[in-house]
Amino acid sequence: MRIHYNAIAGQSVERLAALSDGLFAVAMTILVLDLKVPAAEAIHGEAALLDALTALAPRLLVYLMSFLTLGIFWVGQQTQLNHVARGDRYLTWIHLAFLFAVTLMPFSTSLMAEFVALRTALLVYWLNILALGVILYGSWRYAAGAGLVQEGLDETVHRAVRLRIIVAQVLYATGAALCALNTYCSIGFIIVVQLIYVVGPRRGVLARL
Amino acid sequence: MRIHYNAIAGQSVERLAALSDGLFAVAMTILVLDLKVPAAEAIHGEAALLDALTALAPRLLVYLMSFLTLGIFWVGQQTQLNHVARGDRYLTWIHLAFLFAVTLMPFSTSLMAEFVALRTALLVYWLNILALGVILYGSWRYAAGAGLVQEGLDETVHRAVRLRIIVAQVLYATGAALCALNTYCSIGFIIVVQLIYVVGPRRGVLARL
Amino acid sequence: MRIHYNAIAGQSVERLAALSDGLFAVAMTILVLDLKVPAAEAIHGEAALLDALTALAPRLLVYLMSFLTLGIFWVGQQTQLNHVARGDRYLTWIHLAFLFAVTLMPFSTSLMAEFVALRTALLVYWLNILALGVILYGSWRYAAGAGLVQEGLDETVHRAVRLRIIVAQVLYATGAALCALNTYCSIGFIIVVQLIYVVGPRRGVLARL
Amino acid sequence: MRIHYNAIAGQSVERLAALSDGLFAVAMTILVLDLKVPAAEAIHGEAALLDALTALAPRLLVYLMSFLTLGIFWVGQQTQLNHVARGDRYLTWIHLAFLFAVTLMPFSTSLMAEFVALRTALLVYWLNILALGVILYGSWRYAAGAGLVQEGLDETVHRAVRLRIIVAQVLYATGAALCALNTYCSIGFIIVVQLIYVVGPRRGVLARL
């Protein structure tokens, strides 16, 4: 009998998690390198420095937004992998595709920080979020279909995982569509959505999201 | 019955620890990228290089100070997580907020290194340390209140964790207040405080800090 | 009796895996830093930004190709280490050599992105892939010869691991040879090979690769 | 009874190992960022690119040397931690000091690559290696003295760990002293020493090092 390489490759969920943690850690930290310290020659005194820092505020906001995005998707991936009993090469490659989208986040973020008023930049950013959501959704579908999730996992868990991604992506798409008005509306809407997901309200209508 | 996503999200303390280790590792290493090698064109001979390196000494000191800060907070977070039995999504997000403050450290450090005589830079740096302390304090309050810490954990441990953060933050605030005199006093004071925490004296009045 | 240091050094496969995951994570993320956001001064309006982004497309393709390469070799290394029961200093150093070749990947990638039409750049890139393959092949030979692999591992597994590397390297070498025509043929061929390995077809002639 | 914070802080050897792996991974990868791809404007055709790459060769050699240094010390730290049963805050801080020296390595390496003919640069590099060795030696002394190492560890293991560090540091110091002749002698000597440690000959006089 012949064993094919594909049957033995990429089975370690632990190493996939470790690579993901490392990659998220680097992406989250690299984002901030875009916050450049003002050049010393241009700054004379406290007031000038305060002005220069205030001028950095929009970039800090964009950075915060991207950190939230990465945090949300890191939690999302973790939640999935916590319920996966074993991996295979296909699941591994789905997650590598997910990680590829993660590595593009610092670029999309810089782009939006640099061109905050242009729709093109906002749409690129949204496409990045969309890719993250679609791949994560696909990852769960595949893991469930291929019997890789933990035995006896309740259908309600499956439903909760799928529903969260779909609702979130509908909200992000709504936010992106708001750029028909202007890009600041989009950014504001997306940040509000993200803060709701971060805070995770326990009751009221927001708790249903 | 319906399971809500929030009930199953972000439960892995191990992955939170792994993400934190990765993020601290990147932040600690990125700090040093600010130490720029002198340009070859400007250096002619050993004496010139020695001069250029001596001129880098203040930056090295600021870098060392930030490495100590990150080290102290890494130990602090580790100590907390070592006593946490399980996570939930709220604890995870509190720690993601903590990690956000960690990623800002390279920026605050560069800012202070560039504008070592300006109070604005020093206060930004102190606000960063304050944020780290406040979030870490909140994390322990939450974990204790939500029953996430190990069972049977002694009240004296709770007290030790809380007390350490409060005393340290009072000292850091004192250091920051010293910038009323000048920023070098602040930096000197903060470094001394940090060295005490690093050395961890076992007896005498300093052992009570 | 005297114990020599070499007999006790580098025995932890877990730490080797952790270092590898961290290093791959950094290399995969650093690749993308090469995707530079267009300068704001040069861009006036949506159309100009779209043009600038379109101009980045070849770089994105090269980046994708390198991410795939690193992904393929990460899976390859993981698959080997999953079957290794224990390490020794020689195995550790073989993998450190492998990781050295991994760290060169961002350089080779930048080089090819910058000089996409030059054969020299393509051959440097191929030499990098060749080094990764040769070292990984050597690692398995050594682990098998030194009795470090799991007991009772089937000969078919050994064969599958070796065969995969050899077939893949023959294909990469073919791709590199195509630069006799021009470098775009080489890049296209290599990307197709990589996509086949990523998708991992389950039947047909491609499944035999 | 009062528990002091210092008694419960920094006890996880696993997290110390994870932070170290992350930090080494970043430092090893950042080293290579110094290998800059030649500017496209200056290169016209294959021959010019080959020349430019050849001109990078000395930098590649310095980079390789630093990768070997970091690899050697990573193996050294791993070997120690593999024999440590539990940590405490003092051991943690000794290793954080060690990691601080690791983060300086990319700077020392860049400095030496830039000023390869100047003794000052070589001595800074050597001081960095010396610091790594001294702290690692101190770490083992402390761990052994504080009863943190595994029970029943043979005295010959203690001896092997200590001897390795001392012999290596004597050789590195000899290499550094050779810069009295010129820096290339030093670099050549150090690389030979490192290669011996990497290869780890099993017999002959070199096996005793």
mmCIF file with all atom_site columns, N, CA and C in Angstrom, chain A residues 17 21 25 29 32 35 37-38 40 43 46 63 67 71-72 74 76-79 81 156 160 164 197-200 202 207 209, chain B residues 1 3-6 8-12 15 18-19 22-23 26 89-90 93 96 100 103-104 107 110-111 114-115 118-120 142:
data_model
loop_
_atom_site.group_PDB
_atom_site.id
_atom_site.type_symbol
_atom_site.label_atom_id
_atom_site.label_alt_id
_atom_site.label_comp_id
_atom_site.label_asym_id
_atom_site.label_entity_id
_atom_site.label_seq_id
_atom_site.pdbx_PDB_ins_code
_atom_site.Cartn_x
_atom_site.Cartn_y
_atom_site.Cartn_z
_atom_site.occupancy
_atom_site.B_iso_or_equiv
_atom_site.pdbx_formal_charge
_atom_site.auth_seq_id
_atom_site.auth_comp_id
_atom_site.auth_asym_id
_atom_site.auth_atom_id
_atom_site.pdbx_PDB_model_num
ATOM 1   N N  . ALA A 1 17  ? -2.023  26.829 15.444 1.00 0.00 ? 17  ALA A N  1
ATOM 2   C CA . ALA A 1 17  ? -2.348  27.872 16.419 1.00 0.00 ? 17  ALA A CA 1
ATOM 3   C C  . ALA A 1 17  ? -1.112  28.703 16.751 1.00 0.00 ? 17  ALA A C  1
ATOM 4   N N  . ASP A 1 21  ? -0.708  32.653 16.193 1.00 0.00 ? 21  ASP A N  1
ATOM 5   C CA . ASP A 1 21  ? -0.434  33.601 17.269 1.00 0.00 ? 21  ASP A CA 1
ATOM 6   C C  . ASP A 1 21  ? 0.770   34.467 16.930 1.00 0.00 ? 21  ASP A C  1
ATOM 7   N N  . ALA A 1 25  ? 0.592   38.424 16.214 1.00 0.00 ? 25  ALA A N  1
ATOM 8   C CA . ALA A 1 25  ? 1.413   39.278 17.073 1.00 0.00 ? 25  ALA A CA 1
ATOM 9   C C  . ALA A 1 25  ? 2.253   40.238 16.235 1.00 0.00 ? 25  ALA A C  1
ATOM 10  N N  . THR A 1 29  ? 1.714   44.418 15.849 1.00 0.00 ? 29  THR A N  1
ATOM 11  C CA . THR A 1 29  ? 2.775   45.320 16.267 1.00 0.00 ? 29  THR A CA 1
ATOM 12  C C  . THR A 1 29  ? 3.282   46.152 15.102 1.00 0.00 ? 29  THR A C  1
ATOM 13  N N  . VAL A 1 32  ? 1.628   49.572 14.142 1.00 0.00 ? 32  VAL A N  1
ATOM 14  C CA . VAL A 1 32  ? 1.940   50.794 14.870 1.00 0.00 ? 32  VAL A CA 1
ATOM 15  C C  . VAL A 1 32  ? 3.201   51.468 14.338 1.00 0.00 ? 32  VAL A C  1
ATOM 16  N N  . LEU A 1 35  ? 2.808   54.764 12.864 1.00 0.00 ? 35  LEU A N  1
ATOM 17  C CA . LEU A 1 35  ? 2.742   55.971 13.706 1.00 0.00 ? 35  LEU A CA 1
ATOM 18  C C  . LEU A 1 35  ? 4.150   56.526 13.824 1.00 0.00 ? 35  LEU A C  1
ATOM 19  N N  . VAL A 1 37  ? 7.145   59.000 14.705 1.00 0.00 ? 37  VAL A N  1
ATOM 20  C CA . VAL A 1 37  ? 7.488   60.088 15.607 1.00 0.00 ? 37  VAL A CA 1
ATOM 21  C C  . VAL A 1 37  ? 7.825   61.323 14.775 1.00 0.00 ? 37  VAL A C  1
ATOM 22  N N  . PRO A 1 38  ? 7.290   62.509 15.133 1.00 0.00 ? 38  PRO A N  1
ATOM 23  C CA . PRO A 1 38  ? 7.594   63.724 14.361 1.00 0.00 ? 38  PRO A CA 1
ATOM 24  C C  . PRO A 1 38  ? 9.102   63.978 14.332 1.00 0.00 ? 38  PRO A C  1
ATOM 25  N N  . ALA A 1 40  ? 12.552  65.721 14.762 1.00 0.00 ? 40  ALA A N  1
ATOM 26  C CA . ALA A 1 40  ? 12.981  66.664 15.796 1.00 0.00 ? 40  ALA A CA 1
ATOM 27  C C  . ALA A 1 40  ? 13.243  68.059 15.244 1.00 0.00 ? 40  ALA A C  1
ATOM 28  N N  . ILE A 1 43  ? 10.255  70.485 15.283 1.00 0.00 ? 43  ILE A N  1
ATOM 29  C CA . ILE A 1 43  ? 9.547   70.731 16.537 1.00 0.00 ? 43  ILE A CA 1
ATOM 30  C C  . ILE A 1 43  ? 10.380  71.629 17.452 1.00 0.00 ? 43  ILE A C  1
ATOM 31  N N  . GLU A 1 46  ? 7.224   72.639 23.570 1.00 0.00 ? 46  GLU A N  1
ATOM 32  C CA . GLU A 1 46  ? 6.119   71.764 23.967 1.00 0.00 ? 46  GLU A CA 1
ATOM 33  C C  . GLU A 1 46  ? 4.899   71.928 23.068 1.00 0.00 ? 46  GLU A C  1
ATOM 34  N N  . TYR A 1 63  ? -5.382  53.091 13.346 1.00 0.00 ? 63  TYR A N  1
ATOM 35  C CA . TYR A 1 63  ? -4.593  52.007 13.913 1.00 0.00 ? 63  TYR A CA 1
ATOM 36  C C  . TYR A 1 63  ? -5.419  51.219 14.929 1.00 0.00 ? 63  TYR A C  1
ATOM 37  N N  . PHE A 1 67  ? -6.395  47.291 14.888 1.00 0.00 ? 67  PHE A N  1
ATOM 38  C CA . PHE A 1 67  ? -6.080  46.408 16.017 1.00 0.00 ? 67  PHE A CA 1
ATOM 39  C C  . PHE A 1 67  ? -7.347  45.683 16.450 1.00 0.00 ? 67  PHE A C  1
ATOM 40  N N  . GLY A 1 71  ? -7.969  41.814 16.406 1.00 0.00 ? 71  GLY A N  1
ATOM 41  C CA . GLY A 1 71  ? -8.378  41.172 17.650 1.00 0.00 ? 71  GLY A CA 1
ATOM 42  C C  . GLY A 1 71  ? -9.642  40.348 17.466 1.00 0.00 ? 71  GLY A C  1
ATOM 43  N N  . ILE A 1 72  ? -10.626 40.927 16.778 1.00 0.00 ? 72  ILE A N  1
ATOM 44  C CA . ILE A 1 72  ? -11.896 40.227 16.552 1.00 0.00 ? 72  ILE A CA 1
ATOM 45  C C  . ILE A 1 72  ? -11.660 38.931 15.776 1.00 0.00 ? 72  ILE A C  1
ATOM 46  N N  . TRP A 1 74  ? -8.812  37.301 15.486 1.00 0.00 ? 74  TRP A N  1
ATOM 47  C CA . TRP A 1 74  ? -7.995  36.374 16.276 1.00 0.00 ? 74  TRP A CA 1
ATOM 48  C C  . TRP A 1 74  ? -8.896  35.590 17.228 1.00 0.00 ? 74  TRP A C  1
ATOM 49  N N  . GLY A 1 76  ? -12.025 35.071 16.794 1.00 0.00 ? 76  GLY A N  1
ATOM 50  C CA . GLY A 1 76  ? -12.857 34.208 15.965 1.00 0.00 ? 76  GLY A CA 1
ATOM 51  C C  . GLY A 1 76  ? -12.144 32.934 15.565 1.00 0.00 ? 76  GLY A C  1
ATOM 52  N N  . GLN A 1 77  ? -10.883 33.078 15.136 1.00 0.00 ? 77  GLN A N  1
ATOM 53  C CA . GLN A 1 77  ? -10.122 31.890 14.735 1.00 0.00 ? 77  GLN A CA 1
ATOM 54  C C  . GLN A 1 77  ? -9.870  30.979 15.936 1.00 0.00 ? 77  GLN A C  1
ATOM 55  N N  . GLN A 1 78  ? -9.526  31.606 17.064 1.00 0.00 ? 78  GLN A N  1
ATOM 56  C CA . GLN A 1 78  ? -9.258  30.836 18.278 1.00 0.00 ? 78  GLN A CA 1
ATOM 57  C C  . GLN A 1 78  ? -10.486 30.021 18.677 1.00 0.00 ? 78  GLN A C  1
ATOM 58  N N  . THR A 1 79  ? -11.641 30.672 18.619 1.00 0.00 ? 79  THR A N  1
ATOM 59  C CA . THR A 1 79  ? -12.885 30.007 19.016 1.00 0.00 ? 79  THR A CA 1
ATOM 60  C C  . THR A 1 79  ? -13.121 28.773 18.140 1.00 0.00 ? 79  THR A C  1
ATOM 61  N N  . LEU A 1 81  ? -10.734 27.045 16.382 1.00 0.00 ? 81  LEU A N  1
ATOM 62  C CA . LEU A 1 81  ? -9.708  26.013 16.605 1.00 0.00 ? 81  LEU A CA 1
ATOM 63  C C  . LEU A 1 81  ? -9.888  25.320 17.957 1.00 0.00 ? 81  LEU A C  1
ATOM 64  N N  . THR A 1 156 ? -26.136 23.876 18.074 1.00 0.00 ? 156 THR A N  1
ATOM 65  C CA . THR A 1 156 ? -26.268 25.302 18.400 1.00 0.00 ? 156 THR A CA 1
ATOM 66  C C  . THR A 1 156 ? -24.919 26.014 18.349 1.00 0.00 ? 156 THR A C  1
ATOM 67  N N  . ALA A 1 160 ? -24.093 29.160 16.107 1.00 0.00 ? 160 ALA A N  1
ATOM 68  C CA . ALA A 1 160 ? -23.556 30.400 16.694 1.00 0.00 ? 160 ALA A CA 1
ATOM 69  C C  . ALA A 1 160 ? -22.322 30.880 15.924 1.00 0.00 ? 160 ALA A C  1
ATOM 70  N N  . ARG A 1 164 ? -22.528 34.369 13.745 1.00 0.00 ? 164 ARG A N  1
ATOM 71  C CA . ARG A 1 164 ? -21.685 35.499 14.113 1.00 0.00 ? 164 ARG A CA 1
ATOM 72  C C  . ARG A 1 164 ? -20.971 36.065 12.893 1.00 0.00 ? 164 ARG A C  1
ATOM 73  N N  . TYR A 1 197 ? -18.746 44.568 19.283 1.00 0.00 ? 197 TYR A N  1
ATOM 74  C CA . TYR A 1 197 ? -18.235 43.206 19.377 1.00 0.00 ? 197 TYR A CA 1
ATOM 75  C C  . TYR A 1 197 ? -17.195 43.073 20.483 1.00 0.00 ? 197 TYR A C  1
ATOM 76  N N  . VAL A 1 198 ? -16.439 44.137 20.705 1.00 0.00 ? 198 VAL A N  1
ATOM 77  C CA . VAL A 1 198 ? -15.427 44.075 21.753 1.00 0.00 ? 198 VAL A CA 1
ATOM 78  C C  . VAL A 1 198 ? -16.100 44.053 23.123 1.00 0.00 ? 198 VAL A C  1
ATOM 79  N N  . VAL A 1 199 ? -17.021 44.993 23.323 1.00 0.00 ? 199 VAL A N  1
ATOM 80  C CA . VAL A 1 199 ? -17.675 45.113 24.623 1.00 0.00 ? 199 VAL A CA 1
ATOM 81  C C  . VAL A 1 199 ? -18.556 43.890 24.878 1.00 0.00 ? 199 VAL A C  1
ATOM 82  N N  . GLY A 1 200 ? -19.204 43.389 23.824 1.00 0.00 ? 200 GLY A N  1
ATOM 83  C CA . GLY A 1 200 ? -20.029 42.187 23.990 1.00 0.00 ? 200 GLY A CA 1
ATOM 84  C C  . GLY A 1 200 ? -21.151 42.379 24.986 1.00 0.00 ? 200 GLY A C  1
ATOM 85  N N  . ARG A 1 202 ? -24.344 42.130 27.238 1.00 0.00 ? 202 ARG A N  1
ATOM 86  C CA . ARG A 1 202 ? -24.973 40.873 27.659 1.00 0.00 ? 202 ARG A CA 1
ATOM 87  C C  . ARG A 1 202 ? -26.485 40.913 27.557 1.00 0.00 ? 202 ARG A C  1
ATOM 88  N N  . ALA A 1 207 ? -27.086 42.607 22.234 1.00 0.00 ? 207 ALA A N  1
ATOM 89  C CA . ALA A 1 207 ? -26.583 41.297 22.654 1.00 0.00 ? 207 ALA A CA 1
ATOM 90  C C  . ALA A 1 207 ? -26.929 40.212 21.645 1.00 0.00 ? 207 ALA A C  1
ATOM 91  N N  . LEU A 1 209 ? -26.526 40.506 18.406 1.00 0.00 ? 209 LEU A N  1
ATOM 92  C CA . LEU A 1 209 ? -25.661 40.573 17.214 1.00 0.00 ? 209 LEU A CA 1
ATOM 93  C C  . LEU A 1 209 ? -24.682 39.403 17.199 1.00 0.00 ? 209 LEU A C  1
ATOM 94  N N  . MET B 1 1   ? -32.710 25.381 22.848 1.00 0.00 ? 1   MET B N  1
ATOM 95  C CA . MET B 1 1   ? -31.904 26.387 23.514 1.00 0.00 ? 1   MET B CA 1
ATOM 96  C C  . MET B 1 1   ? -30.893 26.978 22.523 1.00 0.00 ? 1   MET B C  1
ATOM 97  N N  . ILE B 1 3   ? -27.289 28.836 21.975 1.00 0.00 ? 3   ILE B N  1
ATOM 98  C CA . ILE B 1 3   ? -26.010 29.238 22.558 1.00 0.00 ? 3   ILE B CA 1
ATOM 99  C C  . ILE B 1 3   ? -25.558 30.503 21.858 1.00 0.00 ? 3   ILE B C  1
ATOM 100 N N  . HIS B 1 4   ? -25.205 31.492 22.653 1.00 0.00 ? 4   HIS B N  1
ATOM 101 C CA . HIS B 1 4   ? -24.725 32.702 22.016 1.00 0.00 ? 4   HIS B CA 1
ATOM 102 C C  . HIS B 1 4   ? -23.212 32.599 21.797 1.00 0.00 ? 4   HIS B C  1
ATOM 103 N N  . TYR B 1 5   ? -22.785 33.171 20.666 1.00 0.00 ? 5   TYR B N  1
ATOM 104 C CA . TYR B 1 5   ? -21.375 33.130 20.309 1.00 0.00 ? 5   TYR B CA 1
ATOM 105 C C  . TYR B 1 5   ? -20.479 33.591 21.454 1.00 0.00 ? 5   TYR B C  1
ATOM 106 N N  . ASN B 1 6   ? -20.927 34.659 22.133 1.00 0.00 ? 6   ASN B N  1
ATOM 107 C CA . ASN B 1 6   ? -20.098 35.213 23.210 1.00 0.00 ? 6   ASN B CA 1
ATOM 108 C C  . ASN B 1 6   ? -19.823 34.210 24.322 1.00 0.00 ? 6   ASN B C  1
ATOM 109 N N  . ILE B 1 8   ? -19.034 31.123 23.910 1.00 0.00 ? 8   ILE B N  1
ATOM 110 C CA . ILE B 1 8   ? -18.017 30.128 23.545 1.00 0.00 ? 8   ILE B CA 1
ATOM 111 C C  . ILE B 1 8   ? -16.723 30.771 23.038 1.00 0.00 ? 8   ILE B C  1
ATOM 112 N N  . ALA B 1 9   ? -16.715 32.099 22.939 1.00 0.00 ? 9   ALA B N  1
ATOM 113 C CA . ALA B 1 9   ? -15.563 32.770 22.321 1.00 0.00 ? 9   ALA B CA 1
ATOM 114 C C  . ALA B 1 9   ? -14.448 33.045 23.322 1.00 0.00 ? 9   ALA B C  1
ATOM 115 N N  . GLY B 1 10  ? -13.221 32.949 22.827 1.00 0.00 ? 10  GLY B N  1
ATOM 116 C CA . GLY B 1 10  ? -12.055 33.451 23.559 1.00 0.00 ? 10  GLY B CA 1
ATOM 117 C C  . GLY B 1 10  ? -11.789 32.751 24.873 1.00 0.00 ? 10  GLY B C  1
ATOM 118 N N  . GLN B 1 11  ? -11.942 31.429 24.926 1.00 0.00 ? 11  GLN B N  1
ATOM 119 C CA . GLN B 1 11  ? -11.800 30.757 26.216 1.00 0.00 ? 11  GLN B CA 1
ATOM 120 C C  . GLN B 1 11  ? -10.406 30.226 26.491 1.00 0.00 ? 11  GLN B C  1
ATOM 121 N N  . SER B 1 12  ? -9.512  30.301 25.526 1.00 0.00 ? 12  SER B N  1
ATOM 122 C CA . SER B 1 12  ? -8.216  29.661 25.709 1.00 0.00 ? 12  SER B CA 1
ATOM 123 C C  . SER B 1 12  ? -7.192  30.605 26.336 1.00 0.00 ? 12  SER B C  1
ATOM 124 N N  . ARG B 1 15  ? -3.765  30.245 24.444 1.00 0.00 ? 15  ARG B N  1
ATOM 125 C CA . ARG B 1 15  ? -3.539  31.029 23.228 1.00 0.00 ? 15  ARG B CA 1
ATOM 126 C C  . ARG B 1 15  ? -3.374  32.503 23.553 1.00 0.00 ? 15  ARG B C  1
ATOM 127 N N  . ALA B 1 18  ? 0.129   32.793 24.469 1.00 0.00 ? 18  ALA B N  1
ATOM 128 C CA . ALA B 1 18  ? 1.007   32.669 23.298 1.00 0.00 ? 18  ALA B CA 1
ATOM 129 C C  . ALA B 1 18  ? 1.002   33.959 22.477 1.00 0.00 ? 18  ALA B C  1
ATOM 130 N N  . LEU B 1 19  ? -0.187  34.533 22.280 1.00 0.00 ? 19  LEU B N  1
ATOM 131 C CA . LEU B 1 19  ? -0.260  35.803 21.556 1.00 0.00 ? 19  LEU B CA 1
ATOM 132 C C  . LEU B 1 19  ? 0.521   36.881 22.304 1.00 0.00 ? 19  LEU B C  1
ATOM 133 N N  . GLY B 1 22  ? 4.274   36.429 21.920 1.00 0.00 ? 22  GLY B N  1
ATOM 134 C CA . GLY B 1 22  ? 4.688   36.865 20.595 1.00 0.00 ? 22  GLY B CA 1
ATOM 135 C C  . GLY B 1 22  ? 4.716   38.378 20.496 1.00 0.00 ? 22  GLY B C  1
ATOM 136 N N  . LEU B 1 23  ? 3.679   39.012 20.993 1.00 0.00 ? 23  LEU B N  1
ATOM 137 C CA . LEU B 1 23  ? 3.576   40.456 20.878 1.00 0.00 ? 23  LEU B CA 1
ATOM 138 C C  . LEU B 1 23  ? 4.637   41.175 21.717 1.00 0.00 ? 23  LEU B C  1
ATOM 139 N N  . VAL B 1 26  ? 7.968   40.850 19.879 1.00 0.00 ? 26  VAL B N  1
ATOM 140 C CA . VAL B 1 26  ? 8.134   41.779 18.761 1.00 0.00 ? 26  VAL B CA 1
ATOM 141 C C  . VAL B 1 26  ? 8.364   43.198 19.277 1.00 0.00 ? 26  VAL B C  1
ATOM 142 N N  . ARG B 1 89  ? -14.530 35.576 27.030 1.00 0.00 ? 89  ARG B N  1
ATOM 143 C CA . ARG B 1 89  ? -14.312 36.618 26.038 1.00 0.00 ? 89  ARG B CA 1
ATOM 144 C C  . ARG B 1 89  ? -14.005 37.971 26.655 1.00 0.00 ? 89  ARG B C  1
ATOM 145 N N  . TYR B 1 90  ? -14.543 38.246 27.858 1.00 0.00 ? 90  TYR B N  1
ATOM 146 C CA . TYR B 1 90  ? -14.287 39.550 28.466 1.00 0.00 ? 90  TYR B CA 1
ATOM 147 C C  . TYR B 1 90  ? -12.843 39.648 28.929 1.00 0.00 ? 90  TYR B C  1
ATOM 148 N N  . TRP B 1 93  ? -10.624 40.207 25.980 1.00 0.00 ? 93  TRP B N  1
ATOM 149 C CA . TRP B 1 93  ? -10.596 41.571 25.444 1.00 0.00 ? 93  TRP B CA 1
ATOM 150 C C  . TRP B 1 93  ? -9.892  42.553 26.367 1.00 0.00 ? 93  TRP B C  1
ATOM 151 N N  . LEU B 1 96  ? -6.457  41.995 25.402 1.00 0.00 ? 96  LEU B N  1
ATOM 152 C CA . LEU B 1 96  ? -6.150  42.584 24.095 1.00 0.00 ? 96  LEU B CA 1
ATOM 153 C C  . LEU B 1 96  ? -5.961  44.098 24.240 1.00 0.00 ? 96  LEU B C  1
ATOM 154 N N  . PHE B 1 100 ? -2.706  46.162 23.285 1.00 0.00 ? 100 PHE B N  1
ATOM 155 C CA . PHE B 1 100 ? -2.716  47.382 22.471 1.00 0.00 ? 100 PHE B CA 1
ATOM 156 C C  . PHE B 1 100 ? -1.772  48.423 23.095 1.00 0.00 ? 100 PHE B C  1
ATOM 157 N N  . THR B 1 103 ? 1.751   47.562 22.341 1.00 0.00 ? 103 THR B N  1
ATOM 158 C CA . THR B 1 103 ? 2.226   47.900 20.984 1.00 0.00 ? 103 THR B CA 1
ATOM 159 C C  . THR B 1 103 ? 2.522   49.394 20.847 1.00 0.00 ? 103 THR B C  1
ATOM 160 N N  . LEU B 1 104 ? 1.910   50.226 21.714 1.00 0.00 ? 104 LEU B N  1
ATOM 161 C CA . LEU B 1 104 ? 2.197   51.663 21.639 1.00 0.00 ? 104 LEU B CA 1
ATOM 162 C C  . LEU B 1 104 ? 3.546   52.014 22.275 1.00 0.00 ? 104 LEU B C  1
ATOM 163 N N  . PHE B 1 107 ? 6.380   53.311 20.118 1.00 0.00 ? 107 PHE B N  1
ATOM 164 C CA . PHE B 1 107 ? 6.138   54.698 19.715 1.00 0.00 ? 107 PHE B CA 1
ATOM 165 C C  . PHE B 1 107 ? 6.481   55.670 20.846 1.00 0.00 ? 107 PHE B C  1
ATOM 166 N N  . SER B 1 110 ? 10.250  55.901 21.278 1.00 0.00 ? 110 SER B N  1
ATOM 167 C CA . SER B 1 110 ? 10.903  56.710 20.247 1.00 0.00 ? 110 SER B CA 1
ATOM 168 C C  . SER B 1 110 ? 10.640  58.184 20.499 1.00 0.00 ? 110 SER B C  1
ATOM 169 N N  . LEU B 1 111 ? 9.408   58.497 20.858 1.00 0.00 ? 111 LEU B N  1
ATOM 170 C CA . LEU B 1 111 ? 9.041   59.892 21.106 1.00 0.00 ? 111 LEU B CA 1
ATOM 171 C C  . LEU B 1 111 ? 9.908   60.474 22.214 1.00 0.00 ? 111 LEU B C  1
ATOM 172 N N  . GLU B 1 114 ? 13.520  60.930 21.191 1.00 0.00 ? 114 GLU B N  1
ATOM 173 C CA . GLU B 1 114 ? 13.713  62.041 20.250 1.00 0.00 ? 114 GLU B CA 1
ATOM 174 C C  . GLU B 1 114 ? 13.578  63.389 20.950 1.00 0.00 ? 114 GLU B C  1
ATOM 175 N N  . PHE B 1 115 ? 12.686  63.463 21.945 1.00 0.00 ? 115 PHE B N  1
ATOM 176 C CA . PHE B 1 115 ? 12.404  64.742 22.618 1.00 0.00 ? 115 PHE B CA 1
ATOM 177 C C  . PHE B 1 115 ? 12.613  64.594 24.115 1.00 0.00 ? 115 PHE B C  1
ATOM 178 N N  . LEU B 1 118 ? 11.556  67.388 26.533 1.00 0.00 ? 118 LEU B N  1
ATOM 179 C CA . LEU B 1 118 ? 10.201  67.950 26.506 1.00 0.00 ? 118 LEU B CA 1
ATOM 180 C C  . LEU B 1 118 ? 9.256   67.167 27.407 1.00 0.00 ? 118 LEU B C  1
ATOM 181 N N  . ARG B 1 119 ? 8.496   67.902 28.228 1.00 0.00 ? 119 ARG B N  1
ATOM 182 C CA . ARG B 1 119 ? 7.557   67.269 29.166 1.00 0.00 ? 119 ARG B CA 1
ATOM 183 C C  . ARG B 1 119 ? 6.451   66.515 28.447 1.00 0.00 ? 119 ARG B C  1
ATOM 184 N N  . THR B 1 120 ? 6.012   67.059 27.306 1.00 0.00 ? 120 THR B N  1
ATOM 185 C CA . THR B 1 120 ? 4.938   66.400 26.566 1.00 0.00 ? 120 THR B CA 1
ATOM 186 C C  . THR B 1 120 ? 5.306   64.948 26.265 1.00 0.00 ? 120 THR B C  1
ATOM 187 N N  . TYR B 1 142 ? -11.501 41.812 37.291 1.00 0.00 ? 142 TYR B N  1
ATOM 188 C CA . TYR B 1 142 ? -12.510 41.089 36.531 1.00 0.00 ? 142 TYR B CA 1
ATOM 189 C C  . TYR B 1 142 ? -12.383 39.579 36.733 1.00 0.00 ? 142 TYR B C  1
#
